mmCIF file of C-alpha atoms and ligand atoms in Angstrom:
data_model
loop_
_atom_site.group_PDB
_atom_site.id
_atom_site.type_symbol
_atom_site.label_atom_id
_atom_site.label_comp_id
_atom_site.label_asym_id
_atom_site.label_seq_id
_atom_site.Cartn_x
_atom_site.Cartn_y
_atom_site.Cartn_z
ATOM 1 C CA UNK A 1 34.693 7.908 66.587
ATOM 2 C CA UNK A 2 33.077 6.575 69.480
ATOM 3 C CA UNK A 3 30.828 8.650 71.719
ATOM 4 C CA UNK A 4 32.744 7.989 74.892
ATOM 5 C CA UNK A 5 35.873 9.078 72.369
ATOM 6 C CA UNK A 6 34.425 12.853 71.610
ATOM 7 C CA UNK A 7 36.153 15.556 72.824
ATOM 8 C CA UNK A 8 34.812 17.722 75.059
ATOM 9 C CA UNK A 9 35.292 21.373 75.797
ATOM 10 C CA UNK A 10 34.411 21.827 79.718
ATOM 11 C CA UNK A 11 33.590 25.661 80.695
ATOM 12 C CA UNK A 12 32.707 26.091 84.646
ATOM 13 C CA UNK A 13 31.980 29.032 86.244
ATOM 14 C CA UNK A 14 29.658 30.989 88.647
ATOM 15 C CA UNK A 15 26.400 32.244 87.847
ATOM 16 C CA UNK A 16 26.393 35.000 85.102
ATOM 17 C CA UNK A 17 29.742 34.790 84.059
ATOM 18 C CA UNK A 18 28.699 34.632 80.328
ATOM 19 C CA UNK A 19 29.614 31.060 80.325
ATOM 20 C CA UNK A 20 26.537 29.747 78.312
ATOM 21 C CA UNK A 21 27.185 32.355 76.011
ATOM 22 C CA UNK A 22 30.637 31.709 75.279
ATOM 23 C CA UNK A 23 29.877 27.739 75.299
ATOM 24 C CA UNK A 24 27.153 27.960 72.691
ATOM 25 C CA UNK A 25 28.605 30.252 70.524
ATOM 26 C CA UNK A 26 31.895 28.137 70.775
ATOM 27 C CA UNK A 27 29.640 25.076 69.579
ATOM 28 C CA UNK A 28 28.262 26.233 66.696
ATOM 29 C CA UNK A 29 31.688 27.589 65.097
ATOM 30 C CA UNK A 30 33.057 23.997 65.946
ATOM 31 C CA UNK A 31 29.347 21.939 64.997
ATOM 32 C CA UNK A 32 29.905 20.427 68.858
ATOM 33 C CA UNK A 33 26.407 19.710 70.574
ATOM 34 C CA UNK A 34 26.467 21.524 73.692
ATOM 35 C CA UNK A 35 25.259 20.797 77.210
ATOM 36 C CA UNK A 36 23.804 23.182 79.415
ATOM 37 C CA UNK A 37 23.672 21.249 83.147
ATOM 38 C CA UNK A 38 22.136 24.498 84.853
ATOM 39 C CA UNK A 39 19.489 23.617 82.938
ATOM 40 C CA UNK A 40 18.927 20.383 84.213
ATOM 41 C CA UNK A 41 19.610 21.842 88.069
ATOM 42 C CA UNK A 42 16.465 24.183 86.952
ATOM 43 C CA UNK A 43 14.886 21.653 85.548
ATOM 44 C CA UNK A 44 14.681 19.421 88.557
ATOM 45 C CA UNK A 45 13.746 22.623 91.234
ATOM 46 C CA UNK A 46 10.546 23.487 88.633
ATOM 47 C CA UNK A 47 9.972 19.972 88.707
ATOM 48 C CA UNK A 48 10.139 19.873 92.708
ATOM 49 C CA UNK A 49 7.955 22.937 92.642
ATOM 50 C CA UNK A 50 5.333 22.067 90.267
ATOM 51 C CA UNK A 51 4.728 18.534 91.978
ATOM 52 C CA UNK A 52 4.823 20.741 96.145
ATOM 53 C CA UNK A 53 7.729 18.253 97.129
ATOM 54 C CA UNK A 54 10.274 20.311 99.561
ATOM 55 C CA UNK A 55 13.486 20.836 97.763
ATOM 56 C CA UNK A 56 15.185 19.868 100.536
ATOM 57 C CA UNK A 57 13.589 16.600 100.709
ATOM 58 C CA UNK A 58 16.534 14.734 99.383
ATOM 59 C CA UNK A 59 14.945 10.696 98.253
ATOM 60 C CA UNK A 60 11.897 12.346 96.411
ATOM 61 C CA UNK A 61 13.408 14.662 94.245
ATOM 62 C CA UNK A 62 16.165 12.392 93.470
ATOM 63 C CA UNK A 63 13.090 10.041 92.373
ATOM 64 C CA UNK A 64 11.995 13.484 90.183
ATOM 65 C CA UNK A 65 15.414 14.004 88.976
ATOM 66 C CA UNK A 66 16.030 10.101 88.069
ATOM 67 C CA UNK A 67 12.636 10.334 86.437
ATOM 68 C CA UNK A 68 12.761 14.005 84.640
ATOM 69 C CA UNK A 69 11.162 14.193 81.367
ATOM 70 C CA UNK A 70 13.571 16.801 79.940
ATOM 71 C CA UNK A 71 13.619 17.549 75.929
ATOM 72 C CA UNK A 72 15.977 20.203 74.470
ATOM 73 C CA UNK A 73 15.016 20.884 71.150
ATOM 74 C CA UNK A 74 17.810 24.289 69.897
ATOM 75 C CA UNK A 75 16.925 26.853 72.546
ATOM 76 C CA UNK A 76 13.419 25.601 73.588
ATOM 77 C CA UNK A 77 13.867 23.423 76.727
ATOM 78 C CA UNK A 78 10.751 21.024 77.241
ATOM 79 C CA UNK A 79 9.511 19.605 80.618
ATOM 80 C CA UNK A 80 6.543 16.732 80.548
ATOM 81 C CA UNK A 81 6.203 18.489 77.104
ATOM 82 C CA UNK A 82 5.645 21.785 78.374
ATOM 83 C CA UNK A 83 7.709 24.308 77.228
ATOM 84 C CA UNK A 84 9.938 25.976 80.078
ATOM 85 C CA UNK A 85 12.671 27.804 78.565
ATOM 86 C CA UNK A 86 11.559 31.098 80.092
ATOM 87 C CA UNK A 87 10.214 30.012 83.145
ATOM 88 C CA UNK A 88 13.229 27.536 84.425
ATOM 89 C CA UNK A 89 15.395 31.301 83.853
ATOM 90 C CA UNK A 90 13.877 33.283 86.656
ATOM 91 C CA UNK A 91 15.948 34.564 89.960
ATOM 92 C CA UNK A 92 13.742 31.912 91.969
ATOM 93 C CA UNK A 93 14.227 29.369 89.508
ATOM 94 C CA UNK A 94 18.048 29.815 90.035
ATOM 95 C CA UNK A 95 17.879 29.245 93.302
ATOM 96 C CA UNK A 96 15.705 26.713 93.635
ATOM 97 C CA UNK A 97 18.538 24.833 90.787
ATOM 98 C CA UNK A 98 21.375 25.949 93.495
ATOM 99 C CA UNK A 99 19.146 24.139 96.224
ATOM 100 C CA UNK A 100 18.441 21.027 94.788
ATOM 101 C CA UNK A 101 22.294 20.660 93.003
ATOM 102 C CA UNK A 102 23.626 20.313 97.030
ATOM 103 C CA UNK A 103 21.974 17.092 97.614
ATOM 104 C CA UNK A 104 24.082 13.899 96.182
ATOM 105 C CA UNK A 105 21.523 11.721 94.985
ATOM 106 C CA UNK A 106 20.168 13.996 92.272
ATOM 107 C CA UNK A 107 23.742 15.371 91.013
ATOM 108 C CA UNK A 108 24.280 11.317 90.823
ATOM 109 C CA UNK A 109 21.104 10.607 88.983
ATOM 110 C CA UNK A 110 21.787 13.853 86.607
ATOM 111 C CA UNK A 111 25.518 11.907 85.707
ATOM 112 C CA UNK A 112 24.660 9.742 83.146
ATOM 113 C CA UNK A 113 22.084 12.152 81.368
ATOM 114 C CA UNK A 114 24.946 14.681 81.120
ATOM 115 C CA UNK A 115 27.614 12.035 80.264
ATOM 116 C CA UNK A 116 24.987 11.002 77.458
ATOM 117 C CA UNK A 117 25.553 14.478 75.593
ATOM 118 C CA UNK A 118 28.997 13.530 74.758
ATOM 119 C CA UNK A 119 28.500 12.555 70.780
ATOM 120 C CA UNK A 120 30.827 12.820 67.601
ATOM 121 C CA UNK A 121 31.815 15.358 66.256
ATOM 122 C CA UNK A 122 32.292 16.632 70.278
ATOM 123 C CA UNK A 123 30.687 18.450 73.088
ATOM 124 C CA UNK A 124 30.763 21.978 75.126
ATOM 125 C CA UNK A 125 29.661 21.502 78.252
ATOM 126 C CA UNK A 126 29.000 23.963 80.546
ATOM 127 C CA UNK A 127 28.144 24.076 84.200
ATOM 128 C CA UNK A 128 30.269 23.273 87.729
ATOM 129 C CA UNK A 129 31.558 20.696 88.032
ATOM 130 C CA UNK A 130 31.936 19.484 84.098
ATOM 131 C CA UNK A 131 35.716 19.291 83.755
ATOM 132 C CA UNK A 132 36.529 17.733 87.913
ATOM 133 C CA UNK A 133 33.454 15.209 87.689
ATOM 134 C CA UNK A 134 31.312 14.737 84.869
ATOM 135 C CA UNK A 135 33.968 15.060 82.096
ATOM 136 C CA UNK A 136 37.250 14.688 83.872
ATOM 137 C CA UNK A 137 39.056 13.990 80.463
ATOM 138 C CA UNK A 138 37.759 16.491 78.491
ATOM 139 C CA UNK A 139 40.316 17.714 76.058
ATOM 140 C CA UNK A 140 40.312 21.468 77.323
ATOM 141 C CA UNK A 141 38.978 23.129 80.661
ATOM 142 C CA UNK A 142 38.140 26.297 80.897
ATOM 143 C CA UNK A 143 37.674 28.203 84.692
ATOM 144 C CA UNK A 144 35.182 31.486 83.110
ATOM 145 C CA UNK A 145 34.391 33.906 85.492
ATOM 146 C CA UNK A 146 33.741 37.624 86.104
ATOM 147 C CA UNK A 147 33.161 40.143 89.106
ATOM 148 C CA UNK A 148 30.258 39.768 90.874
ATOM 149 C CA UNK A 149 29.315 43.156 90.448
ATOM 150 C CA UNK A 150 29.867 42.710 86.310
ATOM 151 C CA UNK A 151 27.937 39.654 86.639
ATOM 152 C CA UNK A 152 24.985 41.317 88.505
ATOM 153 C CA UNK A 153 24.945 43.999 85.971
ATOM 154 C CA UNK A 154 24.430 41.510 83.335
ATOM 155 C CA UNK A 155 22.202 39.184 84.876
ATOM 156 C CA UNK A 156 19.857 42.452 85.064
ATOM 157 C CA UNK A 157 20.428 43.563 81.340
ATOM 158 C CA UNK A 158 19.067 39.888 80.494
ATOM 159 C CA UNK A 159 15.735 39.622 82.402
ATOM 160 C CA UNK A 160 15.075 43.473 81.956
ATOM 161 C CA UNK A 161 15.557 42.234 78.054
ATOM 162 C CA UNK A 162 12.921 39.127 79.266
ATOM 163 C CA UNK A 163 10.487 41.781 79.836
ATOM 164 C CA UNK A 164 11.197 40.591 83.181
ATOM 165 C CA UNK A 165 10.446 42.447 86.786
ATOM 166 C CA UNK A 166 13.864 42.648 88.027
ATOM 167 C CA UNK A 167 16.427 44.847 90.801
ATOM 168 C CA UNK A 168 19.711 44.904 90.649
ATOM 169 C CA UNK A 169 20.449 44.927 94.506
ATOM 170 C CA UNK A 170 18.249 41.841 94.723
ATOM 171 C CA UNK A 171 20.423 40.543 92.301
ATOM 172 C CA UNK A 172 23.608 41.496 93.148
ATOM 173 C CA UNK A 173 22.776 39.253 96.702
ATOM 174 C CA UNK A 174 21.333 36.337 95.391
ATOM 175 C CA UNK A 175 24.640 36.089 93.234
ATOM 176 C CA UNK A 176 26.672 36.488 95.989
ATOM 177 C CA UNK A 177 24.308 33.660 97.993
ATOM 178 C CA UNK A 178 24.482 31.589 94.909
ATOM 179 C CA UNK A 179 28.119 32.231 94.918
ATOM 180 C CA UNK A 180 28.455 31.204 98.199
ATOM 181 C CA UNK A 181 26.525 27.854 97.967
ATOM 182 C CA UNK A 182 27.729 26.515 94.597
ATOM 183 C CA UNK A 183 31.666 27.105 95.929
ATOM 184 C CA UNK A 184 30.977 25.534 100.111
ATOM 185 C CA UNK A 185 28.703 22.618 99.149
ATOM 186 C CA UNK A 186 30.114 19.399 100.052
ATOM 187 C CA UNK A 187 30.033 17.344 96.576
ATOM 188 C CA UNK A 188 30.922 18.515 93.869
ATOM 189 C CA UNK A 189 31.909 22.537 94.498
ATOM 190 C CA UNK A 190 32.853 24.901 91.868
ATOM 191 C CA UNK A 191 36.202 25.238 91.915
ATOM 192 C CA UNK A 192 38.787 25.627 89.325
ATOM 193 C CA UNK A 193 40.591 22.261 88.189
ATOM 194 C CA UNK A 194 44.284 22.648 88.223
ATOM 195 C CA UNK A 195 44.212 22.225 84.306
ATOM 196 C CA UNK A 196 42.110 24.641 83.826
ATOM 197 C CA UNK A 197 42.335 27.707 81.905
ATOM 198 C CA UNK A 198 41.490 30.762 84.199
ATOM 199 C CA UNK A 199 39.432 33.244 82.044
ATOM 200 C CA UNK A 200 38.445 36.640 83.443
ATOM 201 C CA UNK A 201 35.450 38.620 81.268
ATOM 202 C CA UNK A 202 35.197 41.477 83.379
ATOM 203 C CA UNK A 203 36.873 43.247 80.664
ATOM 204 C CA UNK A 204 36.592 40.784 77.750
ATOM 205 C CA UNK A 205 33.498 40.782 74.916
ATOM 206 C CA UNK A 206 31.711 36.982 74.161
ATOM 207 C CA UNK A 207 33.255 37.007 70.965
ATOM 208 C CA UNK A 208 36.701 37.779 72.575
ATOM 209 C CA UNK A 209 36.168 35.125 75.095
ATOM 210 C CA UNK A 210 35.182 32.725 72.392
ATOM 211 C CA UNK A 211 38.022 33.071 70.444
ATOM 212 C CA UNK A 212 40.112 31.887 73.137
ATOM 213 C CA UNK A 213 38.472 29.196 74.190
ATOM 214 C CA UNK A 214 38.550 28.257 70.343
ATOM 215 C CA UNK A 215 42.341 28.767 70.156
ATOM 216 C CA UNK A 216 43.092 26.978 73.681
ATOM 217 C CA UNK A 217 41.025 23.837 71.821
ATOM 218 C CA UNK A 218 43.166 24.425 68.598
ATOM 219 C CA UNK A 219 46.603 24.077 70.384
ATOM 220 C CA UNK A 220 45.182 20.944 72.536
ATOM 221 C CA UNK A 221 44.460 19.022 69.774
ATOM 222 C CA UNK A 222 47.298 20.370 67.367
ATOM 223 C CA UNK A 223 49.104 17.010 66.212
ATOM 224 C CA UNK A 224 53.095 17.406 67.901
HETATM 225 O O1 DC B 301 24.415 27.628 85.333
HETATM 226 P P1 DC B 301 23.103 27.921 86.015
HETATM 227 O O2 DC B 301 23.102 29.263 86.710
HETATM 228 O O3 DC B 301 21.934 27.752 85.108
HETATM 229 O O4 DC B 301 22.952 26.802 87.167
HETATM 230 C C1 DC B 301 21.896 26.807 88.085
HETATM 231 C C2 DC B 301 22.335 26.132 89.376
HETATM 232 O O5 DC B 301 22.548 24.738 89.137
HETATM 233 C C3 DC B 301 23.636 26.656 89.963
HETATM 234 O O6 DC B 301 23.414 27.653 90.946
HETATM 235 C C4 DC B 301 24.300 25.450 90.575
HETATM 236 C C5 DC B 301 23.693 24.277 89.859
HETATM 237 N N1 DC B 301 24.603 23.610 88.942
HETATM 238 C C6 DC B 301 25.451 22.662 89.471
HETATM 239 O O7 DC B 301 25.475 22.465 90.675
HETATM 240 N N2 DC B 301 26.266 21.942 88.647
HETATM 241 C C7 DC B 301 26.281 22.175 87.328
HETATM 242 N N3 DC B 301 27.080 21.460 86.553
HETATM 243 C C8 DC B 301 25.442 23.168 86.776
HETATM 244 C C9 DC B 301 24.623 23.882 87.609
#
């Protein structure tokens, strides 16, 4: 199978939704490699950040993102070797990531890095915009999304679990900001494709979740 020929499982959705959880646990029980493009969004802010350009200065960190020295090795995500996988998850972090996805030249530099995961035996890809732009063919597309307020809630379990100084009002209004920014932006908004499938966890566990996505994928590629 060729690379370009792997099928890909697309799951967008807003911040907190659960939607890296669902995508990596959906990879392993399939052996897909998975793609998480928030990280790469986070990558480029803490890049921005670390090297005092403005994130809002649109040619040099498209230079940073064109030039990012990213390694994902399992969980541990690497930048210039260092090992960020805890530091590229904080509130600030986020929205520095939220910033820097508005402008156009670094979601265009980002493209072919992404488009790069796609390998045999197939890919979960999670992010925005993975099933309208980066993988507009992938075999299934999943829309994964929850209340704001359920989101909040969990986004707090997870850095209080960090050992992380965190408040859940604080929270609750930089989802609803990120919210706000990753749905308005000009290129590349999250929306939900027309073929996607619209799932709500609210009320649904990961493994519950997962098991749909895995069934939606079954019945895609069933043979008629
Ligand atoms: O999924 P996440 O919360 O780690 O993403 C961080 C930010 O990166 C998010 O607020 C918007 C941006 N992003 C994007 O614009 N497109 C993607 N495919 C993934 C993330």
């Amino acid at each position: 199978m060729s690379a370009s020929a792997a099928p890909v499982i697309a799951i967008d959705g807003p911040s907190a939704s659960g939607k890296g959880a669902v995508a990596q646990r959906v990879a392993r029980r399939l052996h897909f490699h998975y793609l998480d493009s928030g990280a790469l969004y986070r990558l480029v802010g803490l890049a921005a950040r670390l090297a005092q350009v403005n994130i809002d200065d649109e040619r040099r960190v498209t230079t940073l993102a064109a030039a990012l020295d990213a390694h994902f090795d399992d969980e541990d995500i690497y930048l210039d070797r260092q090992l960020v996988t805890d530091a590229i998850r904080s509130e600030e972090a986020g929205a520095d990531a939220s910033a820097v996805a508005t402008l156009p030249g670094v979601r265009q530099a980002l493209l072919l890095r992404q488009r790069a995961f796609r390998a045999a035996p197939g890919l979960v890809a999670d992010g925005r915009d993975m099933g309208s732009v980066v993988f507009p063919d992938a075999a299934v597309k999943i829309y994964l999304t929850a209340d704001a307020e359920e989101r909040a809630t969990r986004r707090y379990k997870q850095l209080i679990g960090k050992g992380m100084n965190a408040s859940m009002a604080a929270i609750f209004q930089d989802i609803q900001a990120r919210d706000d920014r990753d749905s308005r932006r000009a290129i590349a908004p999250l929306e939900k494709c027309s073929d996607a499938m619209f799932l709500d966890t609210t009320n649904l566990s990961i493994d519950d979740a997962v098991e749909q996505v895995v069934a939606r994928y079954a019945t895609a590629t069933q043979a008629p």
